[in-house]
PDB file of C-alpha atoms in Angstrom:
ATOM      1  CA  UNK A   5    -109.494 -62.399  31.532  1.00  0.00           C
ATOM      2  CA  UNK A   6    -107.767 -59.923  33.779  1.00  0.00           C
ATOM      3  CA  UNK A   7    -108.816 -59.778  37.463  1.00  0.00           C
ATOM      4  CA  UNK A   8    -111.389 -56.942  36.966  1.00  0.00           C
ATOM      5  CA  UNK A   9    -110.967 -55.722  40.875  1.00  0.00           C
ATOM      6  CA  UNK A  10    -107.308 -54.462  39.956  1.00  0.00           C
ATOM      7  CA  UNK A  11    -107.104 -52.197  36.802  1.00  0.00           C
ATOM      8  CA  UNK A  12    -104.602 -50.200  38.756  1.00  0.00           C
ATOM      9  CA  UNK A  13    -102.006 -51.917  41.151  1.00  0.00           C
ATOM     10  CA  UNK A  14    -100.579 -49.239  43.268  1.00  0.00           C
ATOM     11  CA  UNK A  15     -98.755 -51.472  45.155  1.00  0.00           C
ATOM     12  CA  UNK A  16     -96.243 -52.499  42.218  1.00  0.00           C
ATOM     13  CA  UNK A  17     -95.052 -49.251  40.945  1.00  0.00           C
ATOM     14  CA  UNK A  18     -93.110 -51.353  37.630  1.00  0.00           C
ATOM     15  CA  UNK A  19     -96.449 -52.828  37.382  1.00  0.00           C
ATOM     16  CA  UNK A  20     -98.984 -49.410  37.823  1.00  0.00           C
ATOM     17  CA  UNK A  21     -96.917 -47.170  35.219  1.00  0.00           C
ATOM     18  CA  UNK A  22     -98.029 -50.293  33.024  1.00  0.00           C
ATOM     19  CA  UNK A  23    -101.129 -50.251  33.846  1.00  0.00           C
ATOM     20  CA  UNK A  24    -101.455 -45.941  33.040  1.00  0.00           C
ATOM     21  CA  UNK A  25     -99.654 -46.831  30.124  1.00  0.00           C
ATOM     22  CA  UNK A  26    -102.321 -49.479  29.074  1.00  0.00           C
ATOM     23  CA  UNK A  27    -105.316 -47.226  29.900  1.00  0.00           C
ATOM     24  CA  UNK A  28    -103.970 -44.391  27.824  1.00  0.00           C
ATOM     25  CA  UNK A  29    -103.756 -46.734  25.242  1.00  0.00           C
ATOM     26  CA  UNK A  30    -106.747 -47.724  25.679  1.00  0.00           C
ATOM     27  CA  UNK A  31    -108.251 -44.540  25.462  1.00  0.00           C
ATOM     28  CA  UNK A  32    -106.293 -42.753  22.612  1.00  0.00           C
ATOM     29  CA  UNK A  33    -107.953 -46.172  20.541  1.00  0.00           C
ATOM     30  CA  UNK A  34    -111.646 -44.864  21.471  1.00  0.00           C
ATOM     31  CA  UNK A  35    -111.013 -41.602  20.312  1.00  0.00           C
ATOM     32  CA  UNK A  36    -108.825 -42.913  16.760  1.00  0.00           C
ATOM     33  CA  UNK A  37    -112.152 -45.352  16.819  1.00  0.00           C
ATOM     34  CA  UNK A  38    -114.621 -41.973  17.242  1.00  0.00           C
ATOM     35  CA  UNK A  39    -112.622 -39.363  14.881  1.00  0.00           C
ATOM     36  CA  UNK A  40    -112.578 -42.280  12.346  1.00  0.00           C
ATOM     37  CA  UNK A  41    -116.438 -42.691  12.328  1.00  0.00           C
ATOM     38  CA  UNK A  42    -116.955 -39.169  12.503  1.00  0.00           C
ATOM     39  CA  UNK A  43    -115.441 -38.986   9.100  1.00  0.00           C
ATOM     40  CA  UNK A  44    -117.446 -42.011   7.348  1.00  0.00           C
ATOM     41  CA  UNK A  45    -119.145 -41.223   4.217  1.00  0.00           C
ATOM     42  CA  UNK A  46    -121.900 -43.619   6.135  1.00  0.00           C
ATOM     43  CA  UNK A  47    -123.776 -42.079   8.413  1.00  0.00           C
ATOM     44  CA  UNK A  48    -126.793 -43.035   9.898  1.00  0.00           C
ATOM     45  CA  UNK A  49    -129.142 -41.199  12.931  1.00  0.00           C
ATOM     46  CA  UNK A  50    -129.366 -42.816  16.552  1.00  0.00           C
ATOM     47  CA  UNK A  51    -129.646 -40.454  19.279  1.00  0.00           C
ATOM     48  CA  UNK A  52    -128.846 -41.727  22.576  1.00  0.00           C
ATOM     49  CA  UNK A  53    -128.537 -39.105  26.118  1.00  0.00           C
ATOM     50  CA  UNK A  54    -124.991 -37.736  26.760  1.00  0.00           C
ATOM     51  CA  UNK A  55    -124.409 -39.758  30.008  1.00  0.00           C
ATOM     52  CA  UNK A  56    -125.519 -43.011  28.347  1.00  0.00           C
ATOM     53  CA  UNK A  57    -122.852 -41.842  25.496  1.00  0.00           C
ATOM     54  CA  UNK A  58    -119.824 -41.770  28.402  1.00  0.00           C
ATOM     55  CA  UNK A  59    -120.545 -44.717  30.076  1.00  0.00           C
ATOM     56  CA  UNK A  60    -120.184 -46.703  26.582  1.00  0.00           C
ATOM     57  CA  UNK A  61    -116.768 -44.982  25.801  1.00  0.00           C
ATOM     58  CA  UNK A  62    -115.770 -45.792  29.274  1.00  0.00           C
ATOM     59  CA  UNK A  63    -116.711 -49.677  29.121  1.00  0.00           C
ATOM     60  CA  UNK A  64    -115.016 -49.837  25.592  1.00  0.00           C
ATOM     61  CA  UNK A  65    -111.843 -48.060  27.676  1.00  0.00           C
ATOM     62  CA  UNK A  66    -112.217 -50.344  30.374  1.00  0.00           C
ATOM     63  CA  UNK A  67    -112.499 -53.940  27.780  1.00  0.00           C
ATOM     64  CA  UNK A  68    -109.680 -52.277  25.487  1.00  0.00           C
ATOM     65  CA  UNK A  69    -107.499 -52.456  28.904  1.00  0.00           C
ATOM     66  CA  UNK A  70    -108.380 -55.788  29.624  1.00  0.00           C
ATOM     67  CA  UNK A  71    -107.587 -57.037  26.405  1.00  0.00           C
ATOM     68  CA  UNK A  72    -104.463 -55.246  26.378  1.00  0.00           C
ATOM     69  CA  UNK A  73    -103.840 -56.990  29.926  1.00  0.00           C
ATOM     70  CA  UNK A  74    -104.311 -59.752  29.004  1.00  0.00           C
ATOM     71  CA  UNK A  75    -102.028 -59.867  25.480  1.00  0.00           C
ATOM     72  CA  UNK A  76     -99.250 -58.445  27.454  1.00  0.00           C
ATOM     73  CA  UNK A  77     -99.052 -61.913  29.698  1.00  0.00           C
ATOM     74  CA  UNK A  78    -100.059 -63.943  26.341  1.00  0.00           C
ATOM     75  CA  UNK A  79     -96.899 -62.594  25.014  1.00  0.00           C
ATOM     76  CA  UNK A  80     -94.869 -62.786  27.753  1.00  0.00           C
ATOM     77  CA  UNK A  81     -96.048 -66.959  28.007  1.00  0.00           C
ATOM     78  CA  UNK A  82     -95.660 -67.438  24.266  1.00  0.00           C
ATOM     79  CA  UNK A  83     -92.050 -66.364  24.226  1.00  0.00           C
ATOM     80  CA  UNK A  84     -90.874 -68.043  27.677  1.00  0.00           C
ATOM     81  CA  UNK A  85     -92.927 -71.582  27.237  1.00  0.00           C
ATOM     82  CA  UNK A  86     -91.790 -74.982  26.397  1.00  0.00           C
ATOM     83  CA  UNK A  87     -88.374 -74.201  26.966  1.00  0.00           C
ATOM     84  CA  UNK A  88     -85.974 -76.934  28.743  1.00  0.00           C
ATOM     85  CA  UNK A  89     -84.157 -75.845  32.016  1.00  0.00           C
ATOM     86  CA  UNK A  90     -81.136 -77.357  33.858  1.00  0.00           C
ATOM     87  CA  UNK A  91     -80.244 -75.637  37.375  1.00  0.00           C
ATOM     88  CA  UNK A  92     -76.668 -73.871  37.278  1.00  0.00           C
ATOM     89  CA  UNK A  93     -74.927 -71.923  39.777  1.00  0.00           C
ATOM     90  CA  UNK A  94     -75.608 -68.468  37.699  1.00  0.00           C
ATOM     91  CA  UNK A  95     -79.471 -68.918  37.644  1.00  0.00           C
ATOM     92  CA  UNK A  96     -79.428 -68.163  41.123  1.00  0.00           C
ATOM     93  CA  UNK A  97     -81.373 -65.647  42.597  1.00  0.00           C
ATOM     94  CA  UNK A  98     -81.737 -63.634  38.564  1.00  0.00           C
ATOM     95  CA  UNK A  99     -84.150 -66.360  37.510  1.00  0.00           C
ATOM     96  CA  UNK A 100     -85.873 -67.138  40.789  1.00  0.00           C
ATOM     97  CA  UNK A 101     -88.461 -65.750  42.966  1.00  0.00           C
ATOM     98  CA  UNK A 102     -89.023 -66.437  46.432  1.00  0.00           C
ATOM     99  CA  UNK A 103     -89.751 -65.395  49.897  1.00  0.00           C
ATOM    100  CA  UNK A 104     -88.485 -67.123  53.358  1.00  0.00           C
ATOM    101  CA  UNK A 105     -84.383 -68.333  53.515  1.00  0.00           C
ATOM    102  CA  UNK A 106     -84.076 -70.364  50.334  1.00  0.00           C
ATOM    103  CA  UNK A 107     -80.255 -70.398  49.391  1.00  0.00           C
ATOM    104  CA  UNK A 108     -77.939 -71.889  46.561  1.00  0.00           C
ATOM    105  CA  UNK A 109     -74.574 -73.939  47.111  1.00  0.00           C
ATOM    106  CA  UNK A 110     -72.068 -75.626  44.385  1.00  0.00           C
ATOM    107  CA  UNK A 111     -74.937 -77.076  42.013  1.00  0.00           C
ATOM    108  CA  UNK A 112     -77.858 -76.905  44.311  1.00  0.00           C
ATOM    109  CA  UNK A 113     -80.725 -75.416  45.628  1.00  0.00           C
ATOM    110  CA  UNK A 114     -81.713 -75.243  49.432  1.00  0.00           C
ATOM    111  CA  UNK A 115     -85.269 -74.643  49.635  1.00  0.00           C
ATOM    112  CA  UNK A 116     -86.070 -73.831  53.787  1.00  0.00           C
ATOM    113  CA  UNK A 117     -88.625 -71.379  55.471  1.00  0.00           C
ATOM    114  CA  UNK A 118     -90.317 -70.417  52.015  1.00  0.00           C
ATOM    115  CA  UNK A 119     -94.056 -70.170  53.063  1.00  0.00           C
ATOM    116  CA  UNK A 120     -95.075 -69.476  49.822  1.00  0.00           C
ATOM    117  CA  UNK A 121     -92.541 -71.251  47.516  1.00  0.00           C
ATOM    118  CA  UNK A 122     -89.596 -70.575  45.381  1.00  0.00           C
ATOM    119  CA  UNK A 123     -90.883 -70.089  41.367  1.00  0.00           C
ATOM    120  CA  UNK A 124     -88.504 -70.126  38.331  1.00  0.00           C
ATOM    121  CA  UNK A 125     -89.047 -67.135  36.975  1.00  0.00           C
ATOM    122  CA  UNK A 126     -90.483 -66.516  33.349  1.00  0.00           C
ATOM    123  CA  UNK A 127     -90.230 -70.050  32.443  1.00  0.00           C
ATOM    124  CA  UNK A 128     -93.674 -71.542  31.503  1.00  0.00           C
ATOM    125  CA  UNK A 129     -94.718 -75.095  30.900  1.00  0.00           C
ATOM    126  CA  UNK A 130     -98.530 -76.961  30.542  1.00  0.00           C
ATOM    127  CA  UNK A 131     -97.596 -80.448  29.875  1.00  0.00           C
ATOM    128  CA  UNK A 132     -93.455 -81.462  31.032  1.00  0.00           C
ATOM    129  CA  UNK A 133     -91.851 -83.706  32.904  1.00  0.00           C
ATOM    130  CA  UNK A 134     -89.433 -82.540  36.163  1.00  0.00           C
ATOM    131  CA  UNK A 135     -86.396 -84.495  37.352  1.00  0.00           C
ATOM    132  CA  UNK A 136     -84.157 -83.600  40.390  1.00  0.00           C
ATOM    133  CA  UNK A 137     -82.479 -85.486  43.377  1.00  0.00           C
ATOM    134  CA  UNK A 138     -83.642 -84.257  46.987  1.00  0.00           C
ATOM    135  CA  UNK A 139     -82.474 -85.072  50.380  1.00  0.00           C
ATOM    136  CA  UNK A 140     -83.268 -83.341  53.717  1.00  0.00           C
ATOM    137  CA  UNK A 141     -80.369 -81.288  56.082  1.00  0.00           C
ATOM    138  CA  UNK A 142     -80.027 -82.848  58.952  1.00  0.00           C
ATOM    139  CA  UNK A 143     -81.052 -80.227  62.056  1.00  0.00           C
ATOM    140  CA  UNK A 144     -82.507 -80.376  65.810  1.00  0.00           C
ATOM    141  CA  UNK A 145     -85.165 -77.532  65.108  1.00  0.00           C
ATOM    142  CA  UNK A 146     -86.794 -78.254  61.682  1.00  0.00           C
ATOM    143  CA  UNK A 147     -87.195 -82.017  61.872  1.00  0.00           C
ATOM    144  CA  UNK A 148     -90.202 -82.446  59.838  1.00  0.00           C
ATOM    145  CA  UNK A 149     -89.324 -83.445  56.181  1.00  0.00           C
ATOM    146  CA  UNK A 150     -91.400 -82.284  54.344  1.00  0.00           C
ATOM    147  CA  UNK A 151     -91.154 -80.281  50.787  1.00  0.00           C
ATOM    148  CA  UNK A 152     -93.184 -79.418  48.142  1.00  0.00           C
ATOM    149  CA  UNK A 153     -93.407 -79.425  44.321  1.00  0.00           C
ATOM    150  CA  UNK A 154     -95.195 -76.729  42.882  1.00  0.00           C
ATOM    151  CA  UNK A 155     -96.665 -76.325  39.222  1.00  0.00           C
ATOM    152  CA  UNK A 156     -99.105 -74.568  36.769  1.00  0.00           C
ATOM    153  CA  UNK A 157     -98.493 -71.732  39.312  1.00  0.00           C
ATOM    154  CA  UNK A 158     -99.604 -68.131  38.442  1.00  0.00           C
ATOM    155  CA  UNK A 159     -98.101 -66.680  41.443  1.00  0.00           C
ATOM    156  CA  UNK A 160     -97.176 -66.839  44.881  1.00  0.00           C
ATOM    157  CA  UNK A 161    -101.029 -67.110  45.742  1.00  0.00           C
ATOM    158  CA  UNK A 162    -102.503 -69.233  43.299  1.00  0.00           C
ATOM    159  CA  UNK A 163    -100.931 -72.937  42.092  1.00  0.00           C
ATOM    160  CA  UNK A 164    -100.895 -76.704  42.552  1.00  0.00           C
ATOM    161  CA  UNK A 165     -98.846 -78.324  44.686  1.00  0.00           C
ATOM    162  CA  UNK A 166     -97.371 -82.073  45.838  1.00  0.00           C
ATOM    163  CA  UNK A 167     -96.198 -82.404  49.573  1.00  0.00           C
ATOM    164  CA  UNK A 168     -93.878 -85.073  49.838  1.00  0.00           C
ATOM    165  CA  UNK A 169     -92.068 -87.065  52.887  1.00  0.00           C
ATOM    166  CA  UNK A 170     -92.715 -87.671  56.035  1.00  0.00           C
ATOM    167  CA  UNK A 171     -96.058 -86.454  57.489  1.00  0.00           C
ATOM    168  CA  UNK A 172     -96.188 -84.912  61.102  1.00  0.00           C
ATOM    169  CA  UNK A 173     -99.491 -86.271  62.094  1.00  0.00           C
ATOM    170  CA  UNK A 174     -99.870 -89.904  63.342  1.00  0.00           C
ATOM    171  CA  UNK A 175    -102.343 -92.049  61.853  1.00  0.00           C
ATOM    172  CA  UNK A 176    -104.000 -95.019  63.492  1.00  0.00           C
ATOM    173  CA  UNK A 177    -103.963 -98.252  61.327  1.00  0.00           C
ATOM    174  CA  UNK A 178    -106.907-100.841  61.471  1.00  0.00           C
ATOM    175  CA  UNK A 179    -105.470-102.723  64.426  1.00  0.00           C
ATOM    176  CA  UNK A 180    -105.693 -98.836  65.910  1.00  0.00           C
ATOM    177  CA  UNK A 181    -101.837 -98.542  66.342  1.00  0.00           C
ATOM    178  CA  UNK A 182    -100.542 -94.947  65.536  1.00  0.00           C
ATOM    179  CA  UNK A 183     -97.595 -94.088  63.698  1.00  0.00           C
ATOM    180  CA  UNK A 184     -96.105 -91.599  61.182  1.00  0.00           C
ATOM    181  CA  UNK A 185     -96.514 -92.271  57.923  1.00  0.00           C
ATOM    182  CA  UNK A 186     -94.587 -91.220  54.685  1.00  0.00           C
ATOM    183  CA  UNK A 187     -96.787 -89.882  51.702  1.00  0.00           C
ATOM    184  CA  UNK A 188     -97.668 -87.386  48.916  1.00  0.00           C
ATOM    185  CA  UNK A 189    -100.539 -84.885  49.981  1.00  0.00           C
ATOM    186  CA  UNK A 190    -102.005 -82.727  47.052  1.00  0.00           C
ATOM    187  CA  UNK A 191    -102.539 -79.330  47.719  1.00  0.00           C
ATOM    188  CA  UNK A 192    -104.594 -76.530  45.778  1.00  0.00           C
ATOM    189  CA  UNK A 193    -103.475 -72.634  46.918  1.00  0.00           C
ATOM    190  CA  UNK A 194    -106.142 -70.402  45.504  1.00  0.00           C
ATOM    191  CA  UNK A 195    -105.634 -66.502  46.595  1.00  0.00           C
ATOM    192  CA  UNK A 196    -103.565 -67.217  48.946  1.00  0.00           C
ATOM    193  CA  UNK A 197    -106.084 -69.945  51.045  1.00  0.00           C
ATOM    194  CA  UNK A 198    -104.742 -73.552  50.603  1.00  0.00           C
ATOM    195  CA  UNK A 199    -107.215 -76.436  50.422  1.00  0.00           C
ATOM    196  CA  UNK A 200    -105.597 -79.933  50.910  1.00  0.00           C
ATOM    197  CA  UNK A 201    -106.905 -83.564  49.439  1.00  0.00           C
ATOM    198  CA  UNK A 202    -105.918 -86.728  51.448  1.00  0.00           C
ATOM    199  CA  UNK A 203    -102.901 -88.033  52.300  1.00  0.00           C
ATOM    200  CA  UNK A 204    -102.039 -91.139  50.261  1.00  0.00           C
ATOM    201  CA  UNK A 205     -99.479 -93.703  51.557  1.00  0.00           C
ATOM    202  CA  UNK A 206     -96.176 -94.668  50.065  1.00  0.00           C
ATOM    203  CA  UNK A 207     -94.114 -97.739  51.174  1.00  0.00           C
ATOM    204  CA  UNK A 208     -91.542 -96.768  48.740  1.00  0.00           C
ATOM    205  CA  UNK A 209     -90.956 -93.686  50.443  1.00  0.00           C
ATOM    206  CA  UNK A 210     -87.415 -94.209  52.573  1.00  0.00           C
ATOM    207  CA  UNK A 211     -87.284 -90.531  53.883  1.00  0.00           C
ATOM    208  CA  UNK A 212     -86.835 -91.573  57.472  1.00  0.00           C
ATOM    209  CA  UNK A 213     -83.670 -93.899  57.344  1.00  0.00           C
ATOM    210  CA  UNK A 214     -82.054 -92.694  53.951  1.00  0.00           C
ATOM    211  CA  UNK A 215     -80.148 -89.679  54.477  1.00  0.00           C
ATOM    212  CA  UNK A 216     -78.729 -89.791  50.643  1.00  0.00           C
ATOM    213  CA  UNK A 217     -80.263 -87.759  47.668  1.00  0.00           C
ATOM    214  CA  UNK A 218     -83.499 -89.855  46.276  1.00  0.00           C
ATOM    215  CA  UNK A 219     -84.395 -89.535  42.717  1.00  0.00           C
ATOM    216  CA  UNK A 220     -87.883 -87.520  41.937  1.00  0.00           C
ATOM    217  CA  UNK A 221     -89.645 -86.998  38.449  1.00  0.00           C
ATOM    218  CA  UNK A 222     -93.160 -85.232  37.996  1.00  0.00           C
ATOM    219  CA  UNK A 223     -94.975 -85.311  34.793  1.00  0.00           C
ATOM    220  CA  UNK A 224     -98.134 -83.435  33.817  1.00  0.00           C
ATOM    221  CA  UNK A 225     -99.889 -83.860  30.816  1.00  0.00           C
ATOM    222  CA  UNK A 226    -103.519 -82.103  30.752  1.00  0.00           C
ATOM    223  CA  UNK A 227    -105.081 -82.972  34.103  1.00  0.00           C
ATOM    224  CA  UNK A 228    -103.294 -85.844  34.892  1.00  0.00           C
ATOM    225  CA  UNK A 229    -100.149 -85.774  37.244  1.00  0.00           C
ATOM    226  CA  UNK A 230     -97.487 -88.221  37.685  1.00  0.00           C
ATOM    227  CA  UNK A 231     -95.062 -88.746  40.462  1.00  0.00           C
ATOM    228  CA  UNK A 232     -91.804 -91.293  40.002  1.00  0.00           C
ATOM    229  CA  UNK A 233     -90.052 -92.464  42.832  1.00  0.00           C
ATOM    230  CA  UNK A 234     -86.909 -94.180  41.895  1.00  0.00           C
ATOM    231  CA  UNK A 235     -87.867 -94.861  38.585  1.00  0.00           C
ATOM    232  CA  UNK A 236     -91.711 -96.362  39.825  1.00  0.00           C
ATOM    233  CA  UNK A 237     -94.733 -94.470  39.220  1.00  0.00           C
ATOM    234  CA  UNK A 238     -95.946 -94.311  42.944  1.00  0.00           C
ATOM    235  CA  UNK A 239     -98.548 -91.508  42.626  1.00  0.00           C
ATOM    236  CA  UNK A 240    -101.706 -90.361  40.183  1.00  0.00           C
ATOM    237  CA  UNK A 241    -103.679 -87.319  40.599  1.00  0.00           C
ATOM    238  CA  UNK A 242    -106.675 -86.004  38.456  1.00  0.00           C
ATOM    239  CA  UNK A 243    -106.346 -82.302  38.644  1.00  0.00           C
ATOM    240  CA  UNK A 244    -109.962 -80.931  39.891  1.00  0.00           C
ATOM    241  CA  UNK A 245    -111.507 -77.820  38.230  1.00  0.00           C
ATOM    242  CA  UNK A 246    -113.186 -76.323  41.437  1.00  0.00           C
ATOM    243  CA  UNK A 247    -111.676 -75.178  44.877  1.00  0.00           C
ATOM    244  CA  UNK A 248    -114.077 -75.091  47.894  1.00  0.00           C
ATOM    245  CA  UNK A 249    -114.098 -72.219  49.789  1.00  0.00           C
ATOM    246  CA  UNK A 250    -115.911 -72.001  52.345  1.00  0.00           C
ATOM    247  CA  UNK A 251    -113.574 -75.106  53.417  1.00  0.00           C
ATOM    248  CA  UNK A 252    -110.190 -74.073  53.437  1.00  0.00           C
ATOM    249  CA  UNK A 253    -107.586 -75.461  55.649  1.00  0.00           C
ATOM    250  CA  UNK A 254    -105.733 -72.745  56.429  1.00  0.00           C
ATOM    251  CA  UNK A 255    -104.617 -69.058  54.510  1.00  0.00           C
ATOM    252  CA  UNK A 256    -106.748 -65.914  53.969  1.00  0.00           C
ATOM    253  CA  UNK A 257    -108.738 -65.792  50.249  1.00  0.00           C
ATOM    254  CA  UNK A 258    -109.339 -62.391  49.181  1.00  0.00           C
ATOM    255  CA  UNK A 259    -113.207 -62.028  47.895  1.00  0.00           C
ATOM    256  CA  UNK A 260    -114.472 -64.964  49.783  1.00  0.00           C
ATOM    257  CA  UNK A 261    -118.047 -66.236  48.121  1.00  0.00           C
ATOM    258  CA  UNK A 262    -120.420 -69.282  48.802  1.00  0.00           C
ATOM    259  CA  UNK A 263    -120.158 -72.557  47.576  1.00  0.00           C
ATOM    260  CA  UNK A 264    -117.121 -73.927  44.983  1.00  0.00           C
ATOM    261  CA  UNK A 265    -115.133 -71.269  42.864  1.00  0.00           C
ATOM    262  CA  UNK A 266    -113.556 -71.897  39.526  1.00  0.00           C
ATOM    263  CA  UNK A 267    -110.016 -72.615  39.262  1.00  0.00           C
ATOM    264  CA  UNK A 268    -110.025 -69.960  36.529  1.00  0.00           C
ATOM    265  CA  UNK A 269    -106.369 -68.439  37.833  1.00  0.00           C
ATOM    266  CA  UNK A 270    -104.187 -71.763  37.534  1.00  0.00           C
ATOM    267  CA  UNK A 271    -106.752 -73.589  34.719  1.00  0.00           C
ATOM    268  CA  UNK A 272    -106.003 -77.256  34.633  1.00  0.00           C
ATOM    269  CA  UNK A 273    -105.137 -76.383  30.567  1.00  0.00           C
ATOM    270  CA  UNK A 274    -103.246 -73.290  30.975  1.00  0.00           C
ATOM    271  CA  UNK A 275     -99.135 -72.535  31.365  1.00  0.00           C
ATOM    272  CA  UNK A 276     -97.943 -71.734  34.189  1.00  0.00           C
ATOM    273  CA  UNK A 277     -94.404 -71.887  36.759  1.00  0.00           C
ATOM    274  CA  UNK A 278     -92.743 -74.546  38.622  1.00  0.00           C
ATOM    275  CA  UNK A 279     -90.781 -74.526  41.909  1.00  0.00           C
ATOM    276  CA  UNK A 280     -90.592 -75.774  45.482  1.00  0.00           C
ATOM    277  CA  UNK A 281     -91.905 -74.995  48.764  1.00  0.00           C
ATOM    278  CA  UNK A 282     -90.603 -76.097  52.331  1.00  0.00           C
ATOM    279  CA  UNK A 283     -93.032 -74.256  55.480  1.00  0.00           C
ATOM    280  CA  UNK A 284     -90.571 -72.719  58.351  1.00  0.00           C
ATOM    281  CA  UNK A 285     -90.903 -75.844  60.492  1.00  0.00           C
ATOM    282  CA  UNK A 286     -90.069 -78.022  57.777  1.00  0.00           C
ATOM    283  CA  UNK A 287     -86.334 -79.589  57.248  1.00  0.00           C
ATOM    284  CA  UNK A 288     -84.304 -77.624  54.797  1.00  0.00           C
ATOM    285  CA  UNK A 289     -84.988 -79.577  51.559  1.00  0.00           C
ATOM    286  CA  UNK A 290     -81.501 -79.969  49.372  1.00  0.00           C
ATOM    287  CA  UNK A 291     -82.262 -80.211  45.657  1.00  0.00           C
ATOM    288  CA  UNK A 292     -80.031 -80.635  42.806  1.00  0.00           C
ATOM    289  CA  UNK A 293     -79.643 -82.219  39.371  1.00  0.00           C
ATOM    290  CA  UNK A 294     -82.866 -80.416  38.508  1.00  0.00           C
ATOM    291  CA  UNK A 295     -83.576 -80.403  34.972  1.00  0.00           C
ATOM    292  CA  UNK A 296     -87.335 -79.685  33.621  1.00  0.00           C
ATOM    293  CA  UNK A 297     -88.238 -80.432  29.689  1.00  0.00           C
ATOM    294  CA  UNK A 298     -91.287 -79.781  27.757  1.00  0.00           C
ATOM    295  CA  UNK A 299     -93.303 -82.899  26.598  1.00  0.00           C
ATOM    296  CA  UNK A 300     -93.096 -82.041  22.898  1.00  0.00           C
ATOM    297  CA  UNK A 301     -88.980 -82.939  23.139  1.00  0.00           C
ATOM    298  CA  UNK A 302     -89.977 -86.547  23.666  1.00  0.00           C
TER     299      UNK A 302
END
């Protein structure tokens, strides 16, 4: 269901005449619904007090909206899922959103300083598998490389996300030496907050010394998520169905509340977008030969 807190976004103007548009709907429907049962040969005799009366029109307004919300995105889903993508030079920016300094070249993407990520736009996929080649630009500033794949995302805010490469923190091993480590780290962003699992290892991983493009796939099929390194499946993950907040690693969630939340906004069955996201100290990640394809082509 529709986020019951906004019925009216004045932020988005595109997005608020919709939303008049919707509730006048919504409204002309109740009184069609009325002047139809006024006319009924069957009639029957309930008397309830004029201000009890209003508030039931208004809640059937308010649900008729909701629904109406809610088909509008079912729509726009059923006619942009399952639909297989390869990256050209004339998707960029039309089909893409994105915030930070993420840029295109001859064939590629450059994904660098995007906080919040870079989404394909109006492309939806549940269960699909995601091939590209990645390297990271060499620079004295932004040496950490790190990038992340994001999927199932509803927006900016809410979606899940794989960090791969090279992790900034040092880790002691059990003879207590520390070093760097490259890994995949699974991260949840619900409203904005992020909540992070731990880190897993991979000695496959040759971020550090190879400076040439590596090849990635992702699959997800239900709640289970795949990551191929160089044609090896190197990394499993059982998508939860809760977030915690009250422990979030960093970010600001709107409507904080005790204890574990649903993941109702990015459900582990529902479709959603893909992209990439690189934080502003992270090494410009270089992707290309990206092509994405639903599961039901195989």
């Amino acid at each position: 269901m529709a986020d019951i807190s906004q019925f009216i976004n004045f932020k988005d103007r595109r997005q608020l005449a919709t939303d008049v548009l919707f509730w006048l709907i919504s409204a002309l429907l109740v009184i069609i619904l009325v002047k139809v049962m006024s006319l009924s040969t069957f009639s029957f005799k309930v008397y309830f007090p004029d201000t009890i009366i209003v508030a039931l029109y208004f809640l059937v307004i308010i649900y008729i909206f909701v629904l109406l919300k809610d088909f509008r995105e079912w729509v726009i889903i059923f006619c942009n899922r399952d639909k297989t993508f390869s990256f050209r030079i004339g998707d960029w920016p039309g089909l893409w959103i994105f915030n930070g300094g993420c840029e295109f070249g001859p064939e590629k993407l450059v994904i660098n300083s995007s906080r919040s990520g870079c989404l394909l736009e109006n492309y939806y996929w549940k269960d699909f598998t995601m091939s590209f080649d990645v390297k990271f630009e060499e620079n004295d500033i932004q040496k950490q490389k790190l990038f992340g794949i994001i999927f199932r995302a509803k927006d900016f805010d809410n979606y899940f996300m794989l960090e791969i490469g090279i992790r900034p923190e040092k880790y002691s091993d059990s003879n207590g030496n520390e070093s760097v480590i490259e890994g995949i780290k699974p991260h949840l962003r619900y409203k904005g907050g992020w909540e992070e699992l731990a880190i897993k290892k991979i000695d496959k991983f040759d971020f550090g010394k190879n400076k040439s493009f590596q090849r990635i796939k992702l699959r997800v099929i239900g709640n289970r998520v795949d990551l191929f390194y160089q044609g090896g499946n190197v990394f499993s993950w059982r998508l939860p169905t809760h977030v915690d907040v009250n422990h979030f690693e960093s970010g600001v969630i709107e409507g904080r509340t005790n204890g574990l939340d649903l993941l109702a906004s990015q459900c582990v069955s529902s479709y959603g977008l893909v992209g990439f996201r690189s934080h502003w100290n992270h090494a410009p990640a270089i992707i290309k030969n990206l092509i994405i394809k639903p599961m039901k082509s195989f």
